[in-house]
Tab-separated table of C-alpha atoms and ligand atoms in Angstrom:
chain	number	residue	atom	x	y	z
L	257	MET	CA	41.226	62.406	-10.178
L	258	THR	CA	39.953	63.740	-13.249
L	259	ASN	CA	40.099	67.458	-13.251
L	260	ARG	CA	36.442	68.423	-12.352
L	261	LEU	CA	35.611	72.196	-11.935
L	262	SER	CA	34.222	73.825	-8.636
L	263	ASN	CA	31.493	75.286	-10.431
L	264	SER	CA	30.513	71.798	-11.865
L	265	PRO	CA	26.938	70.044	-10.286
L	266	ILE	CA	26.586	67.685	-7.560
L	267	GLY	CA	24.969	64.598	-8.429
L	268	ILE	CA	22.467	63.090	-5.525
L	269	PHE	CA	20.297	59.962	-6.073
L	270	ASP	CA	17.909	57.643	-4.365
L	271	SER	CA	15.347	55.509	-5.313
L	272	GLY	CA	12.538	58.224	-4.778
L	273	ILE	CA	11.780	61.131	-2.372
L	274	GLY	CA	14.166	60.092	0.326
L	275	GLY	CA	17.347	61.722	-1.167
L	276	LEU	CA	15.501	64.794	-1.012
L	277	THR	CA	15.980	65.156	2.656
L	278	VAL	CA	19.869	65.012	2.259
L	279	ALA	CA	19.533	67.316	-1.077
L	280	GLN	CA	17.916	69.947	1.204
L	281	ALA	CA	20.588	69.661	4.054
L	282	ILE	CA	23.137	69.860	1.446
L	283	VAL	CA	21.495	73.040	-0.567
L	284	GLU	CA	21.000	74.591	2.937
L	285	LEU	CA	24.813	74.290	3.816
L	286	LEU	CA	26.278	74.827	0.497
L	287	PRO	CA	23.723	77.365	-1.486
L	288	ASN	CA	26.389	78.154	-4.144
L	289	GLU	CA	26.190	74.425	-5.480
L	290	GLU	CA	24.288	73.425	-8.312
L	291	ILE	CA	22.742	70.073	-7.617
L	292	ILE	CA	21.136	67.333	-10.040
L	293	TYR	CA	18.891	65.111	-8.141
L	294	PHE	CA	17.709	61.643	-9.616
L	295	GLY	CA	15.105	59.440	-8.010
L	296	ASP	CA	15.044	56.214	-9.552
L	297	THR	CA	10.887	56.020	-9.455
L	298	ALA	CA	10.662	53.274	-12.017
L	299	HIS	CA	12.692	50.783	-9.564
L	300	LEU	CA	11.223	52.131	-6.421
L	301	PRO	CA	11.559	50.432	-3.524
L	302	TYR	CA	15.226	49.419	-3.775
L	303	GLY	CA	14.899	47.726	-0.491
L	304	ASP	CA	13.412	44.578	-1.718
L	305	LYS	CA	15.552	44.261	-4.679
L	306	SER	CA	18.554	41.875	-5.018
L	307	PRO	CA	21.976	43.326	-4.466
L	308	ASP	CA	22.655	42.597	-8.321
L	309	SER	CA	19.799	44.593	-9.436
L	310	ILE	CA	20.707	47.749	-6.925
L	311	ARG	CA	24.272	47.604	-7.990
L	312	TYR	CA	22.990	47.822	-11.685
L	313	TYR	CA	20.976	50.738	-11.192
L	314	ALA	CA	23.064	52.653	-9.069
L	315	LEU	CA	26.071	52.140	-11.571
L	316	LYS	CA	23.755	53.368	-14.493
L	317	ILE	CA	22.748	56.446	-12.438
L	318	CYS	CA	26.553	57.123	-11.646
L	319	LYS	CA	27.474	57.151	-15.126
L	320	TYR	CA	24.623	59.441	-16.023
L	321	PHE	CA	25.974	61.914	-13.381
L	322	ILE	CA	29.665	61.570	-14.798
L	323	ASP	CA	28.205	62.174	-18.129
L	324	SER	CA	26.508	65.015	-16.723
L	325	GLY	CA	29.825	66.683	-15.790
L	326	CYS	CA	29.276	66.256	-12.078
L	327	LYS	CA	32.317	66.753	-9.959
L	328	ALA	CA	30.574	64.702	-6.969
L	329	ILE	CA	28.285	62.076	-6.298
L	330	VAL	CA	26.173	61.501	-3.173
L	331	ILE	CA	24.941	58.115	-2.884
L	332	ALA	CA	21.761	59.453	-0.493
L	333	CYS	CA	20.446	55.918	-0.428
L	334	ASN	CA	21.206	53.599	2.365
L	335	SER	CA	20.086	50.408	0.280
L	336	ALA	CA	22.348	51.553	-2.613
L	337	ALA	CA	25.384	52.510	-0.558
L	338	SER	CA	25.227	49.264	1.411
L	339	VAL	CA	25.316	46.973	-1.609
L	340	ALA	CA	26.830	49.342	-4.358
L	341	ALA	CA	29.421	51.619	-2.515
L	342	TYR	CA	32.309	49.589	-3.190
L	343	ASP	CA	31.461	49.093	-6.737
L	344	ILE	CA	30.673	52.803	-7.594
L	345	LEU	CA	34.119	53.737	-5.818
L	346	ASP	CA	35.883	50.973	-7.692
L	347	PHE	CA	34.441	52.020	-11.092
L	348	TYR	CA	34.406	55.589	-10.771
L	349	GLY	CA	36.429	56.586	-7.956
L	350	ASN	CA	39.025	57.880	-9.933
L	351	ASP	CA	36.880	60.312	-12.077
L	352	LEU	CA	35.051	62.368	-9.122
L	353	LEU	CA	34.284	62.682	-5.612
L	354	ILE	CA	31.879	59.982	-4.454
L	355	ILE	CA	30.418	59.944	-0.722
L	356	ASN	CA	27.532	58.052	1.110
L	357	VAL	CA	25.132	58.311	3.596
L	358	ILE	CA	26.305	55.684	5.825
L	359	ASP	CA	29.783	56.702	6.596
L	360	PRO	CA	28.905	60.052	8.295
L	361	LEU	CA	26.262	58.613	10.448
L	362	VAL	CA	28.615	55.699	11.656
L	363	GLN	CA	31.083	58.480	12.391
L	364	GLU	CA	28.504	60.289	14.555
L	365	VAL	CA	27.714	57.460	16.742
L	366	VAL	CA	31.126	56.210	16.990
L	367	ASN	CA	32.137	59.689	18.388
L	368	SER	CA	29.052	59.500	20.782
L	369	ALA	CA	28.694	58.336	24.048
L	370	VAL	CA	25.532	55.891	23.187
L	371	GLU	CA	25.921	52.088	24.418
L	372	LYS	CA	22.817	50.421	22.530
L	373	VAL	CA	21.791	51.547	19.385
L	374	GLY	CA	18.810	50.545	17.150
L	375	VAL	CA	19.044	50.545	13.438
L	376	ILE	CA	15.963	50.707	11.280
L	377	ALA	CA	16.254	50.221	7.479
L	378	THR	CA	15.107	48.548	4.646
L	379	THR	CA	15.616	44.674	4.116
L	380	ALA	CA	18.584	45.358	1.746
L	381	THR	CA	20.541	47.457	4.140
L	382	THR	CA	19.815	45.061	7.163
L	383	ASP	CA	21.006	42.252	5.399
L	384	SER	CA	24.009	43.632	4.051
L	385	GLY	CA	24.839	44.034	7.746
L	386	VAL	CA	26.980	47.096	6.971
L	387	TYR	CA	25.979	49.141	10.023
L	388	ALA	CA	26.581	46.571	12.665
L	389	GLU	CA	29.860	45.773	10.821
L	390	GLN	CA	30.973	49.480	10.784
L	391	LEU	CA	29.861	50.525	14.274
L	392	LYS	CA	31.630	47.629	15.883
L	393	LYS	CA	34.636	47.976	13.987
L	394	HIS	CA	35.264	51.244	15.785
L	395	ARG	CA	33.231	50.644	19.082
L	396	PRO	CA	33.519	46.572	19.500
L	397	ALA	CA	31.445	47.161	22.755
L	398	LEU	CA	28.569	48.867	21.175
L	399	ASP	CA	25.261	46.994	21.311
L	400	VAL	CA	23.908	47.246	17.897
L	401	VAL	CA	20.630	45.735	17.085
L	402	SER	CA	19.179	45.954	13.437
L	403	MET	CA	15.833	45.588	12.222
L	404	ALA	CA	14.160	45.736	8.853
L	405	THR	CA	11.285	47.995	8.560
L	406	PRO	CA	10.178	47.318	4.603
L	407	LEU	CA	6.660	48.864	4.866
L	408	LEU	CA	7.764	52.317	5.676
L	409	VAL	CA	9.298	53.362	2.338
L	410	PRO	CA	6.145	52.291	0.315
L	411	MET	CA	4.152	54.022	2.998
L	412	ILE	CA	5.962	57.346	2.786
L	413	GLU	CA	6.263	57.292	-1.046
L	414	GLU	CA	2.284	56.891	-0.889
L	415	ASN	CA	1.892	59.881	1.667
L	416	ILE	CA	0.381	57.547	4.184
L	417	VAL	CA	1.788	59.324	7.148
L	418	HIS	CA	0.356	60.956	10.375
L	419	ASN	CA	-2.817	58.686	10.377
L	420	GLU	CA	-4.060	55.709	11.748
L	421	VAL	CA	-2.481	53.318	9.195
L	422	SER	CA	0.965	54.759	9.964
L	423	SER	CA	0.467	54.730	13.619
L	424	VAL	CA	-0.426	51.189	13.648
L	425	ILE	CA	2.628	50.091	11.097
L	426	LEU	CA	5.328	52.384	13.198
L	427	LYS	CA	3.813	50.867	16.732
L	428	THR	CA	4.262	47.498	15.372
L	429	TYR	CA	7.861	48.151	14.575
L	430	LEU	CA	8.891	50.223	17.280
L	431	GLU	CA	7.532	48.057	20.198
L	432	ASP	CA	9.540	45.212	19.105
L	433	THR	CA	11.446	43.936	22.104
L	434	ARG	CA	14.420	44.218	20.286
L	435	LEU	CA	14.617	47.960	20.759
L	436	LYS	CA	13.908	47.791	24.278
L	437	ASN	CA	16.761	49.817	26.167
L	438	ILE	CA	18.225	51.884	22.911
L	439	ASP	CA	19.947	54.933	23.641
L	440	ALA	CA	19.715	55.986	20.037
L	441	LEU	CA	17.515	54.792	17.129
L	442	LEU	CA	19.490	55.427	13.970
L	443	LEU	CA	17.164	56.399	10.741
L	444	ALA	CA	19.211	54.211	8.277
L	445	CYS	CA	16.898	54.927	5.348
L	446	THR	CA	16.818	58.367	4.058
L	447	HIS	CA	12.962	58.162	3.627
L	448	TYR	CA	12.543	58.009	7.487
L	449	PRO	CA	13.367	61.477	8.316
L	450	LEU	CA	10.361	62.512	6.645
L	451	ILE	CA	8.440	60.933	9.384
L	452	LYS	CA	10.945	61.561	12.291
L	453	ASN	CA	8.187	63.440	14.313
L	454	GLU	CA	5.885	60.565	14.328
L	455	ILE	CA	8.624	58.071	15.167
L	456	ALA	CA	9.755	60.301	17.996
L	457	GLU	CA	6.324	60.402	19.351
L	458	LEU	CA	6.196	57.000	20.004
L	459	LEU	CA	9.824	56.502	21.629
L	460	PRO	CA	10.956	57.225	25.196
L	461	LYS	CA	11.814	61.090	25.305
L	462	GLN	CA	15.763	60.052	26.178
L	463	VAL	CA	16.092	58.017	23.004
L	464	SER	CA	18.031	60.401	20.485
L	465	ILE	CA	16.886	59.752	16.779
L	466	LEU	CA	19.823	60.249	14.325
L	467	ASP	CA	19.567	60.586	10.521
L	468	SER	CA	22.479	61.171	7.945
L	469	SER	CA	20.984	64.133	6.270
L	470	GLU	CA	23.026	67.151	8.025
L	471	THR	CA	26.235	64.935	8.869
L	472	THR	CA	26.266	63.973	5.436
L	473	ALA	CA	26.116	67.492	3.999
L	474	GLU	CA	28.903	68.801	6.446
L	475	TYR	CA	30.879	65.790	5.230
L	476	LEU	CA	30.512	66.659	1.480
L	477	ARG	CA	31.554	70.350	2.440
L	478	ASN	CA	34.559	69.300	3.997
L	479	GLU	CA	35.489	66.817	1.324
L	480	LEU	CA	34.890	69.474	-1.397
L	481	GLN	CA	37.069	72.187	0.595
L	482	ARG	CA	39.886	69.713	0.965
L	483	ARG	CA	39.822	69.293	-2.962
L	484	ALA	CA	39.357	72.891	-3.578
L	485	LEU	CA	36.019	72.203	-5.218
L	486	LEU	CA	33.749	74.329	-3.433
L	487	ASN	CA	31.865	76.737	-5.648
L	488	ASP	CA	32.331	80.245	-4.502
L	489	LYS	CA	30.007	81.884	-7.153
L	490	LYS	CA	26.068	81.866	-7.517
L	491	ARG	CA	24.740	78.195	-8.477
L	492	LYS	CA	22.436	77.704	-11.455
L	493	THR	CA	19.123	76.380	-11.032
L	494	ASN	CA	18.976	72.815	-9.291
L	495	VAL	CA	17.654	70.003	-11.576
L	496	PHE	CA	15.317	67.215	-10.506
L	497	ASN	CA	14.787	64.207	-12.455
L	498	VAL	CA	13.153	60.690	-12.132
L	499	SER	CA	13.070	57.756	-14.047
L	500	GLN	CA	9.227	57.583	-13.730
L	501	TYR	CA	7.119	60.634	-13.488
L	502	HIS	CA	4.900	60.859	-10.345
L	503	PRO	CA	2.732	63.777	-9.413
L	504	THR	CA	3.388	63.194	-5.567
L	505	PHE	CA	6.997	63.260	-6.192
L	506	GLU	CA	6.757	66.761	-7.794
L	507	LYS	CA	4.494	68.280	-5.000
L	508	ILE	CA	6.814	66.862	-2.231
L	509	THR	CA	9.848	68.441	-4.166
L	510	ALA	CA	8.420	71.485	-4.389
L	511	LEU	CA	7.401	71.608	-0.616
L	512	PHE	CA	11.262	70.998	-0.241
L	513	PHE	CA	12.610	73.345	-2.750
L	514	GLY	CA	9.702	75.856	-3.477
L	515	ASN	CA	7.956	76.330	-6.725
L	516	GLU	CA	10.508	76.997	-8.878
L	517	VAL	CA	11.059	72.765	-9.268
L	518	HIS	CA	10.174	71.685	-12.584
L	519	LEU	CA	10.295	67.697	-12.275
L	520	GLN	CA	11.467	65.862	-15.299
L	521	GLU	CA	11.154	62.381	-16.416
L	522	ILE	CA	14.370	61.157	-18.222
L	523	ASP	CA	15.531	57.690	-19.370
L	524	ILE	CA	19.203	57.095	-18.857
L	525	TRP	CA	19.244	53.294	-19.049
L	526	GLY	CA	19.882	52.606	-22.753
L	527	GLU	CA	20.847	48.916	-23.653
L	528	HIS	CA	20.555	46.524	-20.928
L	529	GLN	CA	24.466	46.399	-20.444
L	530	TRP	CA	26.604	46.844	-17.197
L	531	PRO	CA	28.515	50.369	-17.612
L	532	GLN	CA	32.260	50.004	-18.065
L	533	ARG	CA	34.818	50.886	-15.283
L	534	GLY	CA	36.432	54.180	-14.953
L	535	LYS	CA	36.362	57.245	-17.749
L	536	SER	CA	33.094	58.040	-19.156
L	537	ASN	CA	32.881	59.572	-22.658
L	538	THR	CA	33.238	63.103	-21.146
L	539	GLN	CA	36.783	62.703	-20.331
Q	1148	DGL	N1	16.031	55.717	0.573
Q	1148	DGL	C1	16.628	54.525	0.579
Q	1148	DGL	C2	17.407	54.134	1.602
Q	1148	DGL	O1	17.991	55.013	2.180
Q	1148	DGL	C3	15.620	53.331	0.323
Q	1148	DGL	C4	14.554	53.240	-0.309
Q	1148	DGL	C5	13.824	51.904	-1.023
Q	1148	DGL	O2	13.760	50.910	-0.291
Q	1148	DGL	O3	13.849	52.087	-2.317
Q	1148	DGL	O4	17.776	53.171	1.620
């Protein structure tokens, strides 16, 4: 692995505001770390794009993080992780630490006593079958039901939450008979923790609702520690970038991280050309 320094930043990306739930958990657990967040709002939502389009966007974003000198990348998007994690590792796994939000959540379920889990996610994630495959690899007897809930990301990005519209949409999804008798519901999209309370109100009390933000932050800490890459000095200012400026995004980012947030629109795409494997021009 290339010699990245412990005071280098950590790149975190999602299609939009969902990855902020993961970024917040990381900043809380690792306050010395500097993060560079990228929300690919120009291509949102990822969940209904083809796997090839998602792969292309994800690889371009990772190349941007590498060129920005990051020591680690967190794929804070299940849709991107489910179709592109393998390619990202294959392209850049020798350059820097790469983690995603799926592995820590799978690990949490595998280590728990649950017998039937419901997985709600974008269409890209459910179509990939990654959760059922990973969970059943470790716990073959586990009953896993996966359900696409494609209206939730646009609903959350438009801030249509905690109202009659969101309540009807959520009820329609959560009352689906496939989710009957689950012990746990996995929020397999990083946008969904933003409406965790609203989801909880519609589920029986005994159902645990699991998301990947805290487990991913812990996983990142352990991996950085293992590589002696934890930043022990005070971090610089966090950076928040999007591919298309949206005032709601800036407002929500400020709710998470305080008023010092200055959201910038940047163009990372360059020519329409697939990034090259391996070394970036900063090596
Ligand atoms: N937050 C992303 C995820 O975890 C989904 C967003 C999208 O569909 O754009 O899957």
